[in-house]
C-alpha cells in the first residue's frame, strides 16, 4: 500500500527551464509560492509518485544509478523533510 506523504499533495511543473512543486490542495487564497527544485529533486519527486512506497523508490533509483539503496533512501527522506518544512511555512 502506498504511504501518503507531502508529495501526494504537490504537482511538478517545468516552466522556463525551471522546475517547481506546486501546492495541489489549496486553491486560490492564500497564495502559496511554488517551491523551486533542481533536477535531482525532480527525479526524486517523480520516483516517489511512481513507486509503491519510499523503499520502492529508493530501490528503483539505486538500481538505475548503481548506488547504495540505503543512501538513496536517506536522500529521499531528507528531500521529503525539506519539502515538509517549506510546506509548513505556507500555512
mmCIF file with all atom_site columns, C-alpha atoms in Angstrom:
data_model
loop_
_atom_site.group_PDB
_atom_site.id
_atom_site.type_symbol
_atom_site.label_atom_id
_atom_site.label_alt_id
_atom_site.label_comp_id
_atom_site.label_asym_id
_atom_site.label_entity_id
_atom_site.label_seq_id
_atom_site.pdbx_PDB_ins_code
_atom_site.Cartn_x
_atom_site.Cartn_y
_atom_site.Cartn_z
_atom_site.occupancy
_atom_site.B_iso_or_equiv
_atom_site.pdbx_formal_charge
_atom_site.auth_seq_id
_atom_site.auth_comp_id
_atom_site.auth_asym_id
_atom_site.auth_atom_id
_atom_site.pdbx_PDB_model_num
ATOM 1  C CA . UNK A 1 1  ? 0.000  0.000  0.000   1.00 0.00 ? 1  UNK A CA 1
ATOM 2  C CA . UNK A 1 2  ? 1.280  3.437  -0.931  1.00 0.00 ? 2  UNK A CA 1
ATOM 3  C CA . UNK A 1 3  ? 2.090  5.584  2.085   1.00 0.00 ? 3  UNK A CA 1
ATOM 4  C CA . UNK A 1 4  ? 0.816  9.135  1.790   1.00 0.00 ? 4  UNK A CA 1
ATOM 5  C CA . UNK A 1 5  ? 3.461  11.829 2.019   1.00 0.00 ? 5  UNK A CA 1
ATOM 6  C CA . UNK A 1 6  ? 3.532  15.540 1.343   1.00 0.00 ? 6  UNK A CA 1
ATOM 7  C CA . UNK A 1 7  ? 4.458  14.562 -2.227  1.00 0.00 ? 7  UNK A CA 1
ATOM 8  C CA . UNK A 1 8  ? 0.893  13.403 -2.879  1.00 0.00 ? 8  UNK A CA 1
ATOM 9  C CA . UNK A 1 9  ? -0.297 16.968 -2.243  1.00 0.00 ? 9  UNK A CA 1
ATOM 10 C CA . UNK A 1 10 ? 2.022  18.528 -4.815  1.00 0.00 ? 10 UNK A CA 1
ATOM 11 C CA . UNK A 1 11 ? 2.347  18.695 -8.582  1.00 0.00 ? 11 UNK A CA 1
ATOM 12 C CA . UNK A 1 12 ? 5.520  19.307 -10.543 1.00 0.00 ? 12 UNK A CA 1
ATOM 13 C CA . UNK A 1 13 ? 5.667  21.881 -13.315 1.00 0.00 ? 13 UNK A CA 1
ATOM 14 C CA . UNK A 1 14 ? 8.521  22.802 -15.646 1.00 0.00 ? 14 UNK A CA 1
ATOM 15 C CA . UNK A 1 15 ? 8.361  26.454 -16.661 1.00 0.00 ? 15 UNK A CA 1
ATOM 16 C CA . UNK A 1 16 ? 11.026 28.452 -18.470 1.00 0.00 ? 16 UNK A CA 1
ATOM 17 C CA . UNK A 1 17 ? 13.752 25.926 -17.750 1.00 0.00 ? 17 UNK A CA 1
ATOM 18 C CA . UNK A 1 18 ? 12.934 25.816 -14.029 1.00 0.00 ? 18 UNK A CA 1
ATOM 19 C CA . UNK A 1 19 ? 11.164 23.105 -12.051 1.00 0.00 ? 19 UNK A CA 1
ATOM 20 C CA . UNK A 1 20 ? 8.545  23.924 -9.433  1.00 0.00 ? 20 UNK A CA 1
ATOM 21 C CA . UNK A 1 21 ? 6.497  21.942 -6.940  1.00 0.00 ? 21 UNK A CA 1
ATOM 22 C CA . UNK A 1 22 ? 3.044  23.445 -6.670  1.00 0.00 ? 22 UNK A CA 1
ATOM 23 C CA . UNK A 1 23 ? 0.513  23.112 -3.863  1.00 0.00 ? 23 UNK A CA 1
ATOM 24 C CA . UNK A 1 24 ? -2.262 20.906 -5.236  1.00 0.00 ? 24 UNK A CA 1
ATOM 25 C CA . UNK A 1 25 ? -4.548 21.212 -2.196  1.00 0.00 ? 25 UNK A CA 1
ATOM 26 C CA . UNK A 1 26 ? -5.111 24.913 -1.583  1.00 0.00 ? 26 UNK A CA 1
ATOM 27 C CA . UNK A 1 27 ? -6.754 26.674 -4.497  1.00 0.00 ? 27 UNK A CA 1
ATOM 28 C CA . UNK A 1 28 ? -6.921 30.445 -4.616  1.00 0.00 ? 28 UNK A CA 1
ATOM 29 C CA . UNK A 1 29 ? -6.179 32.402 -1.482  1.00 0.00 ? 29 UNK A CA 1
ATOM 30 C CA . UNK A 1 30 ? -3.973 32.323 0.382   1.00 0.00 ? 30 UNK A CA 1
ATOM 31 C CA . UNK A 1 31 ? -1.435 32.083 -2.416  1.00 0.00 ? 31 UNK A CA 1
ATOM 32 C CA . UNK A 1 32 ? 1.396  29.640 -1.820  1.00 0.00 ? 32 UNK A CA 1
ATOM 33 C CA . UNK A 1 33 ? 4.593  30.314 -3.690  1.00 0.00 ? 33 UNK A CA 1
ATOM 34 C CA . UNK A 1 34 ? 5.755  27.282 -5.698  1.00 0.00 ? 34 UNK A CA 1
ATOM 35 C CA . UNK A 1 35 ? 8.891  25.544 -4.437  1.00 0.00 ? 35 UNK A CA 1
ATOM 36 C CA . UNK A 1 36 ? 11.832 25.599 -6.826  1.00 0.00 ? 36 UNK A CA 1
ATOM 37 C CA . UNK A 1 37 ? 13.693 22.266 -7.116  1.00 0.00 ? 37 UNK A CA 1
ATOM 38 C CA . UNK A 1 38 ? 16.688 21.116 -9.125  1.00 0.00 ? 38 UNK A CA 1
ATOM 39 C CA . UNK A 1 39 ? 16.870 18.124 -11.498 1.00 0.00 ? 39 UNK A CA 1
ATOM 40 C CA . UNK A 1 40 ? 17.765 15.774 -8.633  1.00 0.00 ? 40 UNK A CA 1
ATOM 41 C CA . UNK A 1 41 ? 14.743 16.920 -6.657  1.00 0.00 ? 41 UNK A CA 1
ATOM 42 C CA . UNK A 1 42 ? 12.558 16.486 -9.735  1.00 0.00 ? 42 UNK A CA 1
ATOM 43 C CA . UNK A 1 43 ? 13.842 12.920 -10.209 1.00 0.00 ? 43 UNK A CA 1
ATOM 44 C CA . UNK A 1 44 ? 13.180 12.057 -6.569  1.00 0.00 ? 44 UNK A CA 1
ATOM 45 C CA . UNK A 1 45 ? 9.697  13.592 -6.811  1.00 0.00 ? 45 UNK A CA 1
ATOM 46 C CA . UNK A 1 46 ? 8.863  11.594 -9.951  1.00 0.00 ? 46 UNK A CA 1
ATOM 47 C CA . UNK A 1 47 ? 10.155 8.325  -8.499  1.00 0.00 ? 47 UNK A CA 1
ATOM 48 C CA . UNK A 1 48 ? 8.142  8.759  -5.302  1.00 0.00 ? 48 UNK A CA 1
ATOM 49 C CA . UNK A 1 49 ? 4.999  9.390  -7.377  1.00 0.00 ? 49 UNK A CA 1
ATOM 50 C CA . UNK A 1 50 ? 5.601  6.187  -9.414  1.00 0.00 ? 50 UNK A CA 1
ATOM 51 C CA . UNK A 1 51 ? 6.674  3.907  -6.557  1.00 0.00 ? 51 UNK A CA 1
ATOM 52 C CA . UNK A 1 52 ? 4.605  1.775  -4.208  1.00 0.00 ? 52 UNK A CA 1
ATOM 53 C CA . UNK A 1 53 ? 6.407  3.285  -1.221  1.00 0.00 ? 53 UNK A CA 1
ATOM 54 C CA . UNK A 1 54 ? 9.598  5.160  -0.357  1.00 0.00 ? 54 UNK A CA 1
ATOM 55 C CA . UNK A 1 55 ? 11.671 1.959  -0.199  1.00 0.00 ? 55 UNK A CA 1
ATOM 56 C CA . UNK A 1 56 ? 10.498 1.044  -3.685  1.00 0.00 ? 56 UNK A CA 1
ATOM 57 C CA . UNK A 1 57 ? 11.510 4.500  -4.950  1.00 0.00 ? 57 UNK A CA 1
ATOM 58 C CA . UNK A 1 58 ? 14.928 4.095  -3.328  1.00 0.00 ? 58 UNK A CA 1
ATOM 59 C CA . UNK A 1 59 ? 15.358 0.622  -4.818  1.00 0.00 ? 59 UNK A CA 1
ATOM 60 C CA . UNK A 1 60 ? 14.478 1.839  -8.318  1.00 0.00 ? 60 UNK A CA 1
ATOM 61 C CA . UNK A 1 61 ? 16.857 4.774  -8.145  1.00 0.00 ? 61 UNK A CA 1
ATOM 62 C CA . UNK A 1 62 ? 19.654 2.714  -6.597  1.00 0.00 ? 62 UNK A CA 1
ATOM 63 C CA . UNK A 1 63 ? 19.339 0.106  -9.335  1.00 0.00 ? 63 UNK A CA 1
ATOM 64 C CA . UNK A 1 64 ? 19.281 2.706  -12.094 1.00 0.00 ? 64 UNK A CA 1
ATOM 65 C CA . UNK A 1 65 ? 22.222 4.759  -10.785 1.00 0.00 ? 65 UNK A CA 1
ATOM 66 C CA . UNK A 1 66 ? 24.089 1.744  -9.366  1.00 0.00 ? 66 UNK A CA 1
ATOM 67 C CA . UNK A 1 67 ? 24.426 3.243  -5.886  1.00 0.00 ? 67 UNK A CA 1
ATOM 68 C CA . UNK A 1 68 ? 23.647 2.114  -2.341  1.00 0.00 ? 68 UNK A CA 1
ATOM 69 C CA . UNK A 1 69 ? 19.900 1.771  -1.687  1.00 0.00 ? 69 UNK A CA 1
ATOM 70 C CA . UNK A 1 70 ? 20.143 2.924  1.944   1.00 0.00 ? 70 UNK A CA 1
ATOM 71 C CA . UNK A 1 71 ? 21.939 6.103  0.859   1.00 0.00 ? 71 UNK A CA 1
ATOM 72 C CA . UNK A 1 72 ? 19.196 6.839  -1.689  1.00 0.00 ? 72 UNK A CA 1
ATOM 73 C CA . UNK A 1 73 ? 16.519 6.147  0.928   1.00 0.00 ? 73 UNK A CA 1
ATOM 74 C CA . UNK A 1 74 ? 18.163 8.654  3.303   1.00 0.00 ? 74 UNK A CA 1
ATOM 75 C CA . UNK A 1 75 ? 18.296 11.224 0.477   1.00 0.00 ? 75 UNK A CA 1
ATOM 76 C CA . UNK A 1 76 ? 14.593 10.662 -0.257  1.00 0.00 ? 76 UNK A CA 1
ATOM 77 C CA . UNK A 1 77 ? 13.681 11.097 3.425   1.00 0.00 ? 77 UNK A CA 1
ATOM 78 C CA . UNK A 1 78 ? 15.775 14.286 3.583   1.00 0.00 ? 78 UNK A CA 1
ATOM 79 C CA . UNK A 1 79 ? 14.050 15.598 0.436   1.00 0.00 ? 79 UNK A CA 1
ATOM 80 C CA . UNK A 1 80 ? 10.616 14.953 1.966   1.00 0.00 ? 80 UNK A CA 1
ATOM 81 C CA . UNK A 1 81 ? 11.627 16.593 5.257   1.00 0.00 ? 81 UNK A CA 1
ATOM 82 C CA . UNK A 1 82 ? 12.783 19.685 3.353   1.00 0.00 ? 82 UNK A CA 1
ATOM 83 C CA . UNK A 1 83 ? 9.501  19.823 1.441   1.00 0.00 ? 83 UNK A CA 1
ATOM 84 C CA . UNK A 1 84 ? 7.513  19.366 4.678   1.00 0.00 ? 84 UNK A CA 1
ATOM 85 C CA . UNK A 1 85 ? 9.449  22.208 6.317   1.00 0.00 ? 85 UNK A CA 1
ATOM 86 C CA . UNK A 1 86 ? 8.692  24.517 3.405   1.00 0.00 ? 86 UNK A CA 1
ATOM 87 C CA . UNK A 1 87 ? 5.077  23.332 3.288   1.00 0.00 ? 87 UNK A CA 1
ATOM 88 C CA . UNK A 1 88 ? 4.646  24.156 6.990   1.00 0.00 ? 88 UNK A CA 1
ATOM 89 C CA . UNK A 1 89 ? 5.825  27.696 6.245   1.00 0.00 ? 89 UNK A CA 1
ATOM 90 C CA . UNK A 1 90 ? 2.945  28.049 3.751   1.00 0.00 ? 90 UNK A CA 1
ATOM 91 C CA . UNK A 1 91 ? 0.317  27.697 6.493   1.00 0.00 ? 91 UNK A CA 1
#
